[in-house]
Short mmCIF file of C-alpha atoms and ligand atoms in Angstrom, two decimals:
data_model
loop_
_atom_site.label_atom_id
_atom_site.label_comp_id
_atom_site.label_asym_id
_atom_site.label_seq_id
_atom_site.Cartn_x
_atom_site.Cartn_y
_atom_site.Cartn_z
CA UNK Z 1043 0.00 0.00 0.00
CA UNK Z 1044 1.47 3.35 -0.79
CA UNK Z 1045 0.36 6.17 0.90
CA UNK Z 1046 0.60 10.01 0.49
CA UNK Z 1047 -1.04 12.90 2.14
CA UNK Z 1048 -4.07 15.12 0.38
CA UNK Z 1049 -5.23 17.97 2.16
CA UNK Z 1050 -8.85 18.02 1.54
CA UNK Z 1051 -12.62 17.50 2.82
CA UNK Z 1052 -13.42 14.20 3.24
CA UNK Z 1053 -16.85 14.84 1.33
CA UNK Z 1054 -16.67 11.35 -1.14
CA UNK Z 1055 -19.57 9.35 -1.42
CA UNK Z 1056 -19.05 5.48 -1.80
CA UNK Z 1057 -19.66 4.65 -5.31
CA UNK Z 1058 -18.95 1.04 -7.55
CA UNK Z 1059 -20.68 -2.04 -7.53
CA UNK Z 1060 -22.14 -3.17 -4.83
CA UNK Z 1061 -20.86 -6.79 -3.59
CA UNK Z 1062 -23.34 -8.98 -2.67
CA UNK Z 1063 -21.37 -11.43 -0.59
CA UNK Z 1064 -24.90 -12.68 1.33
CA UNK Z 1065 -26.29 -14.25 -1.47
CA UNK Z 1066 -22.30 -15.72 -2.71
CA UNK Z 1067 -22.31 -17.53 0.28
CA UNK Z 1068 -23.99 -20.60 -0.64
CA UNK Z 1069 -21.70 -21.25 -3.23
CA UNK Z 1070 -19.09 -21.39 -1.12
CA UNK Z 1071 -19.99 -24.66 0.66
CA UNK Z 1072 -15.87 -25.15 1.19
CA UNK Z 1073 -16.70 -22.53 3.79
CA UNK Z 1074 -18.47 -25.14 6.02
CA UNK Z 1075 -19.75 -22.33 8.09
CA UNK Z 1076 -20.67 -22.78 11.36
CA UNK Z 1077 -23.70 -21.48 12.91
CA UNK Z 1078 -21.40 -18.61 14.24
CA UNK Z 1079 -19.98 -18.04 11.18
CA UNK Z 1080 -23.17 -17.57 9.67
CA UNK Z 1081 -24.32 -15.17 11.92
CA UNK Z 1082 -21.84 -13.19 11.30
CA UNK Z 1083 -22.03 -13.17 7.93
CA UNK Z 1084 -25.67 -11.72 8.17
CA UNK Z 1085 -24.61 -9.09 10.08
CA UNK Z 1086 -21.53 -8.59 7.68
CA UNK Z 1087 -23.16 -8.39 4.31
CA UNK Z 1088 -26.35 -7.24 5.38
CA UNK Z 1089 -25.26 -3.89 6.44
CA UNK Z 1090 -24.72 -2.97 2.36
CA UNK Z 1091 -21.44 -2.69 1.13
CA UNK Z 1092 -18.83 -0.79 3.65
CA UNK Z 1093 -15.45 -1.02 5.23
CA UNK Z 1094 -15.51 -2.22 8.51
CA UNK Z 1095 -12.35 -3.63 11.34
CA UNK Z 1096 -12.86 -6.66 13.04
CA UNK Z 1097 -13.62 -4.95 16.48
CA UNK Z 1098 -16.61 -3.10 14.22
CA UNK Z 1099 -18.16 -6.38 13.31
CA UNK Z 1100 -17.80 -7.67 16.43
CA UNK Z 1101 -19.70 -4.73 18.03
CA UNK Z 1102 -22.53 -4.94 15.92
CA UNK Z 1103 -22.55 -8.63 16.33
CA UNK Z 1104 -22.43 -8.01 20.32
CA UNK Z 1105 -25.68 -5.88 19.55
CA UNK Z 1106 -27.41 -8.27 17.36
CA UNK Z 1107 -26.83 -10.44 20.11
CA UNK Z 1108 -24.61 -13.18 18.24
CA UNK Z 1109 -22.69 -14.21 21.19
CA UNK Z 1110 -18.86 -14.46 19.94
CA UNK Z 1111 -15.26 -13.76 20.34
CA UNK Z 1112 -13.11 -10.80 18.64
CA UNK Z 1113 -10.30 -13.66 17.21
CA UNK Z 1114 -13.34 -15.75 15.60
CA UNK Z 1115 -14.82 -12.63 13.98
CA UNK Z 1116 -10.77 -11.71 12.83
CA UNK Z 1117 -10.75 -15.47 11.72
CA UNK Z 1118 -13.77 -15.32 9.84
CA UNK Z 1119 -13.19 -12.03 7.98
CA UNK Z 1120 -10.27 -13.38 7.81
CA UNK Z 1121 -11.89 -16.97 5.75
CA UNK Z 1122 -13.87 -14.79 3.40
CA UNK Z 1123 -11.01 -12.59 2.08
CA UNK Z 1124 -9.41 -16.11 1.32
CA UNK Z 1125 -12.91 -17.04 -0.83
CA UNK Z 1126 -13.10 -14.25 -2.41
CA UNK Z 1127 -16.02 -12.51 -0.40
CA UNK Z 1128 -14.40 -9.47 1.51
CA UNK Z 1129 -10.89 -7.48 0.37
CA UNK Z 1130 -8.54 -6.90 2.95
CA UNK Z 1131 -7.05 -2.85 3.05
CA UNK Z 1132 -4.14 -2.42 4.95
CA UNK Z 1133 -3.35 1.34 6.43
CA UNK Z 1134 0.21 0.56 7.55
CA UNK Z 1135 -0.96 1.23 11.55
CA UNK Z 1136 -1.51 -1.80 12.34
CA UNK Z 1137 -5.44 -1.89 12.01
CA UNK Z 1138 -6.54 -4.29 8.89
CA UNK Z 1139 -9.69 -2.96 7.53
CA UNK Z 1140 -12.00 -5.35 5.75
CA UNK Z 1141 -14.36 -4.26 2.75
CA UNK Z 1142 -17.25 -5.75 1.25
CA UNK Z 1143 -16.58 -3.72 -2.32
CA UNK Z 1144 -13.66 -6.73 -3.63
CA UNK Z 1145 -13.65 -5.01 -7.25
CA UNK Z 1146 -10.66 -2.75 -7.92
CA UNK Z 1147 -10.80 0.25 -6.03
CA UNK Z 1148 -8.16 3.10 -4.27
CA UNK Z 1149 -9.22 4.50 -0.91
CA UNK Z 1150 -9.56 7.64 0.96
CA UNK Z 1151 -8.71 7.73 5.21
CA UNK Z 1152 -10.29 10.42 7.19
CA UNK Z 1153 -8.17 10.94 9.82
CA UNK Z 1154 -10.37 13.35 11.62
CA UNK Z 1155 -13.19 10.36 11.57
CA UNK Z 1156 -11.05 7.00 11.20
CA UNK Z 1157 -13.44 5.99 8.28
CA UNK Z 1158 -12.09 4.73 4.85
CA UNK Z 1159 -14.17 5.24 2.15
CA UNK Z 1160 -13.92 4.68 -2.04
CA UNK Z 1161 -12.30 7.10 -4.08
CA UNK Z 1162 -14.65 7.99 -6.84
CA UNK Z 1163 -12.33 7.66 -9.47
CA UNK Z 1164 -8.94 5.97 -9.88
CA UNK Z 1165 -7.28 9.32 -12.21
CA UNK Z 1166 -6.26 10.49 -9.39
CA UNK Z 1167 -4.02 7.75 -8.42
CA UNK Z 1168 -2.85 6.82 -11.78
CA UNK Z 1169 -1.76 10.25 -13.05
CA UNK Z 1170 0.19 10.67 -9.57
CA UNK Z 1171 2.23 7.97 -10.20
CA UNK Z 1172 5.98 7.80 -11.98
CA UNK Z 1173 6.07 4.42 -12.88
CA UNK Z 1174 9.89 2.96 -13.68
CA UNK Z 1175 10.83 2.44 -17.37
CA UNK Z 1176 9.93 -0.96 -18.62
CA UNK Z 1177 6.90 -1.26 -15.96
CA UNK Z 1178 3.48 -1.03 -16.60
CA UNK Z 1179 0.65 -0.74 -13.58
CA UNK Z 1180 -1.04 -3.67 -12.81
CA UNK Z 1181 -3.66 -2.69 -10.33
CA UNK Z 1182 -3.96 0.33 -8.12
CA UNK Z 1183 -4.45 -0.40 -4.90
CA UNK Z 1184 -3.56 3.42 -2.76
CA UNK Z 1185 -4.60 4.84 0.06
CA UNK Z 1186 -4.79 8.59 0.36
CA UNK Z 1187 -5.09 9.90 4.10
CA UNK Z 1188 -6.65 13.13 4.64
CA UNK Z 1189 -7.68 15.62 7.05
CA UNK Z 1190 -9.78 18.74 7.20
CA UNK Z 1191 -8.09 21.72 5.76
CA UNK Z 1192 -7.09 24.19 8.86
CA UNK Z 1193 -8.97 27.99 8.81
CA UNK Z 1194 -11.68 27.39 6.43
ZN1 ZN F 2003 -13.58 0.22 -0.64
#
C-alpha cells in the first residue's frame, strides 16, 4: 500500500458495484460455516457494502446479540477474504480494515473520523504515479489519508 497525504474534505460518497457477498455464500460450501460463522455473515453483508475492522463487526454482532469472540470474527473475515467474499485494506498502523466492495478500487482515510471510504475515481491515483521504465501498472491499490483543511 502506498500512501501520500491530500489535504482536503473528506466529502466522497461510496460509489462502484455493490458486492453482494450474502447471497455468494452458498456457493461457497468449502466454507463449512458454522452457525457462528453464519451469523456473522448476516450481520456482515447485510449492512450494504462498507469497510468495517474486526472490532466493528464484532460490536454490531455483540448488539445483534450473536454471542462471539473478537479472534473468531478476525478469523472469519479473515476466511472470506481467502474465498473471495471481503478485500482486505491495509493502512500501515496496524489496524486491517475489511471491505465488502472486492472489485478494484483506491481508498480515501479520514483521519479526523477514522473511516475509509472509495475514491470515486482511480485518475487520481494513476496520473500521480511515476512508474519505472519498462513497468506497466497492474492494479492500483492506494490509500490517500486526509484531514480537514485548517482555517476554512
Ligand atoms: Zn472500498
Amino acid at each position: 500500500v502506498r500512501e501520500f497525504h491530500v489535504h482536503s474534505i473528506c466529502s466522497v460518497s461510496n460509489i462502484g458495484t455493490p458486492a453482494d457477498g450474502l447471497a455468494a455464500l452458498p456457493h461457497h460450501a468449502e466454507l463449512k460455516l458454522t452457525r457462528q460463522r453464519w451469523a456473522l455473515a448476516r450481520v456482515l453483508f447485510g449492512g450494504g457494502r462498507r469497510h468495517l475492522t474486526a472490532r466493528n463487526l464484532h460490536d454490531e454482532a455483540v448488539a445483534a446479540n450473536v454471542r462471539v469472540c473478537l479472534s473468531t470474527v478476525y478469523n472469519t473475515l479473515q476466511l472470506f477474504c481467502r474465498h473471495g467474499l471481503l478485500r482486505e485494506v491495509a493502512l500501515g498502523d496496524g489496524v486491517t480494515w475489511f471491505d465488502t466492495n472486492v472489485a478494484d478500487h483506491s481508498h480515501f482515510f479520514c483521519e479526523d473520523t477514522l473511516r475509509l471510504i472509495d475514491s470515486p475515481n482511480e485518475d487520481w491515483a494513476v496520473g500521480q504515479l511515476s512508474i519505472p521504465e519498462g513497468y506497466e501498472v497492474v492494479k492500483v491499490d492506494l490509500v490517500a489519508r486526509l484531514r480537514p483543511v485548517r482555517g476554512t
